[in-house]
């Protein structure tokens, strides 16, 4: 979206040799309007001694004479011969600066509102469903062992969530800590009564964090937890696990 710019403009009086000062804002985007609008605000101020920039021609006036744009100083303020007019132009520029600040803030809040709305919408999405899609996209041609591990992590997520739905809004640092503890005492698959080993828990947690990191890349999460938490098996085994996932440890 284009940035709205506010400028001080002059409009020639039809009856006298004097000029009205007004503010022009463009482009202004309004709901229900397809095209950008041009907003004008008259300041109820008049000057009579503006100086013209002969190198910047403007429109041809009603009498067929070439008009020119006003001279401006290094701050963009219209230059006048009389001190009174110069003070009026400084006043106009102060109002312009205020209006520019208002438009800038409106654009900022509009972008922030959109980002917040997207974050709220993403927070409603199902992380477990997303996890399954990541597993499918990553390992279409993966080994049987890798596919089994990702499927088992999804099963454990569903046990942890007590169902097949877990919103992204609940995927927080506290949740990662909780899921890590859950994995350390998680049951083995295949109706086995024992719990999984610490090395297996590390493998599963690395898979889980890879999916969480992908969610960060895809914009579902505003922070990556990838390097924050880990289950602590022997480092050699962890390196092998991460290498198998395409992840390098520093």
C-alpha atoms as one frame of an Amber mdcrd trajectory, in Angstrom:
protein
   0.000   0.000   0.000   1.242   3.488  -0.919   2.198   5.862   1.880  -0.102
   8.857   2.450   1.744  12.167   2.099   0.429  15.487   3.413   1.539  18.703
   1.662   0.856  22.433   2.049  -0.688  23.834  -1.136  -1.782  27.258  -2.429
  -5.018  28.213  -4.172  -5.296  31.557  -5.944  -8.210  33.799  -4.993 -10.487
  34.593  -7.939 -11.039  38.174  -6.741  -7.784  39.339  -5.178  -4.043  38.918
  -5.554  -3.849  36.518  -2.627  -3.545  32.793  -1.994  -5.381  30.460   0.368
  -3.349  27.837   2.198  -4.701  24.308   2.434  -3.454  20.792   3.166  -3.640
  18.040   0.598  -3.346  14.371   1.622  -2.823  11.728  -1.065  -3.334   8.830
  -1.496  -6.017   8.272   1.166  -7.618   4.829   1.201 -11.191   4.592   2.470
 -13.465   1.589   2.990 -15.833   1.113   0.064 -13.665   3.149  -2.309 -11.763
   1.259  -4.996  -9.481   4.171  -5.923  -7.330   6.287  -3.567  -8.872   9.604
  -2.544  -7.405  13.101  -2.351  -8.309  14.878   0.907  -8.123  18.684   1.263
  -8.270  20.722   4.466  -8.396  24.516   4.234  -6.551  26.315   7.039  -8.387
  29.674   6.928  -5.070  31.429   6.265  -4.147  33.782   3.388  -0.783  35.017
   2.088  -0.016  37.710  -0.472   3.769  37.532  -0.999   4.698  33.977  -2.043
   7.842  33.614  -4.134   7.659  31.461  -7.266  10.071  28.857  -8.556  10.500
  29.644 -12.253  12.086  26.227 -12.833   8.901  24.407 -11.758   5.987  25.285
 -14.065   2.462  24.525 -12.883  -0.828  24.816 -14.775  -1.900  27.471 -17.281
  -4.251  29.926 -15.544  -7.617  31.183 -16.828  -6.029  34.077 -18.705  -3.644
  31.735 -20.537  -0.567  32.650 -18.508   1.912  30.097 -17.218   1.890  29.729
 -13.434   4.656  28.290 -11.285   4.944  26.316  -8.100   5.974  28.184  -4.941
   9.551  28.225  -3.720  10.219  26.135  -0.628  13.077  26.220   1.834  15.168
  23.188   2.849  12.392  22.117   5.259   9.714  22.254   2.568   8.110  25.461
   3.921   6.776  27.925   1.336   9.020  30.989   0.986   7.416  34.463   1.208
   8.747  37.997   1.058   6.874  39.330   4.101   7.579  38.182   7.644   3.842
  37.864   8.414   3.345  35.517   5.483   6.392  33.468   6.473   4.883  32.993
   9.944   1.597  31.880   8.364   3.480  29.314   6.260   5.324  28.016   9.331
   1.946  27.614  11.057   0.634  25.706   8.016   3.639  23.402   8.066   3.127
  22.685  11.775  -0.455  21.624  11.050   0.805  19.564   8.100   3.299  17.795
  10.351   0.511  16.993  12.827  -1.741  15.567  10.094   1.155  13.559   8.651
   1.757  12.041  12.069  -1.935  11.107  12.302  -1.876   9.377   8.914   1.375
   7.566   9.759  -0.111   6.273  13.006  -3.326   5.202  11.257  -1.303   3.178
   8.726   0.811   1.659  11.497  -2.216   0.609  13.533  -3.873  -0.767  10.400
  -0.852  -3.003   9.761  -0.726  -3.989  13.423  -4.443  -4.821  13.438  -3.969
  -7.007  10.377  -1.004  -8.798  11.972  -2.967  -9.349  15.192  -5.946 -10.685
  13.220  -3.675 -13.098  11.339  -2.085 -14.216  14.593  -5.511 -14.864  16.161
  -6.644 -16.793  13.075  -3.447 -18.862  13.010  -3.871 -19.565  16.710  -7.159
 -21.316  15.949  -5.558 -23.716  13.443  -4.981 -27.354  14.407  -1.323 -28.058
  15.184  -1.794 -31.844  15.027  -3.296 -31.592  11.540  -0.436 -29.287  10.549
   2.083 -31.780  11.992   0.627 -34.549   9.792   0.950 -32.347   6.686   4.564
 -31.490   7.526   5.347 -35.177   7.975   3.762 -36.013   4.633   5.495 -33.192
   2.741   8.910 -33.791   4.267   9.093 -37.541   3.948   7.212 -38.581   0.830
  10.313 -40.522  -0.185  11.732 -40.997   3.314  12.801 -44.264   4.818  10.259
 -46.466   6.555  11.916 -45.812   9.922  11.617 -42.024   9.619   7.958 -42.238
   8.575   7.203 -44.576  11.501   8.867 -42.153  13.949   6.882 -39.156  12.674
   3.649 -41.161  12.810   4.437 -42.265  16.359   5.081 -38.664  17.447   1.691
 -37.711  16.024   0.098 -40.538  18.005   1.799 -39.313  21.174   0.631 -35.743
  20.447  -2.935 -37.009  20.264  -2.480 -38.849  23.567  -1.009 -35.681  25.102
  -3.832 -33.516  23.696  -6.472 -36.099  24.587  -7.813 -35.891  21.068  -6.873
 -35.010  17.496  -7.218 -31.238  17.895  -4.640 -28.952  19.505  -4.704 -25.224
  18.594  -1.531 -23.326  17.752  -2.425 -20.811  20.460  -1.456 -23.462  23.020
   1.948 -24.182  21.434   4.051 -22.194  23.901   7.348 -22.610  25.692   5.476
 -24.050  28.674   3.748 -26.546  26.389   7.116 -27.642  24.955   8.444 -28.204
  28.475   5.308 -30.162  29.340   5.483 -32.297  26.195   9.166 -32.987  26.836
   8.312 -34.335  30.309   5.459 -36.334  28.786   7.850 -37.976  26.311  10.234
 -39.005  29.064   7.458 -41.199  30.511   5.536 -41.944  27.301   4.398 -45.526
  26.632   5.908 -47.646  23.917   3.804 -48.429  20.859   2.367 -51.778  19.912
   0.528 -52.331  23.203   3.813 -52.620  25.096   3.637 -51.798  28.790   7.118
 -50.254  29.232   7.979 -46.588  28.633  10.192 -45.422  25.772  13.924 -44.989
  26.343  15.548 -41.600  26.845  17.225 -41.879  23.436  13.861 -42.559  21.797
  12.371 -39.611  23.691  15.167 -37.412  22.301  14.447 -38.639  18.775  10.740
 -37.928  19.144  11.327 -34.519  20.692  13.707 -33.557  17.875  10.979 -34.469
  15.369   8.420 -32.472  17.352  10.683 -29.402  17.485  11.388 -29.671  13.749
   7.639 -29.408  13.114   7.346 -26.492  15.549  10.224 -24.716  13.802   8.543
 -25.262  10.432   5.397 -23.693  11.890   7.480 -20.641  12.785   8.810 -20.464
   9.209   5.270 -20.760   7.841   4.038 -17.916  10.059   1.901 -19.883  12.502
   4.189 -19.015  15.430   5.882 -15.699  16.183   8.917 -17.264  17.876  11.051
 -20.305  17.158  11.658 -22.640  20.099  14.057 -24.853  18.168  17.230 -24.158
  20.155  15.600 -23.566  23.550  14.730 -26.995  24.934  16.143 -30.448  24.455
  15.936 -33.836  26.061  19.441 -34.761  27.111  20.587 -38.165  25.886  24.279
 -38.781  25.147  25.410 -36.082  22.724  26.682 -38.562  20.126  23.225 -40.094
  19.826  21.554 -36.674  19.632  23.930 -35.653  16.816  23.012 -38.802  14.908
  19.321 -38.113  15.422  19.526 -34.505  14.226  21.782 -35.421  11.307  19.183
 -37.961  10.209  16.582 -35.174  10.277  18.745 -32.851   8.222  19.528 -30.644
  11.271  23.044 -29.625  12.274  24.196 -28.934  15.814  26.688 -26.101  16.335
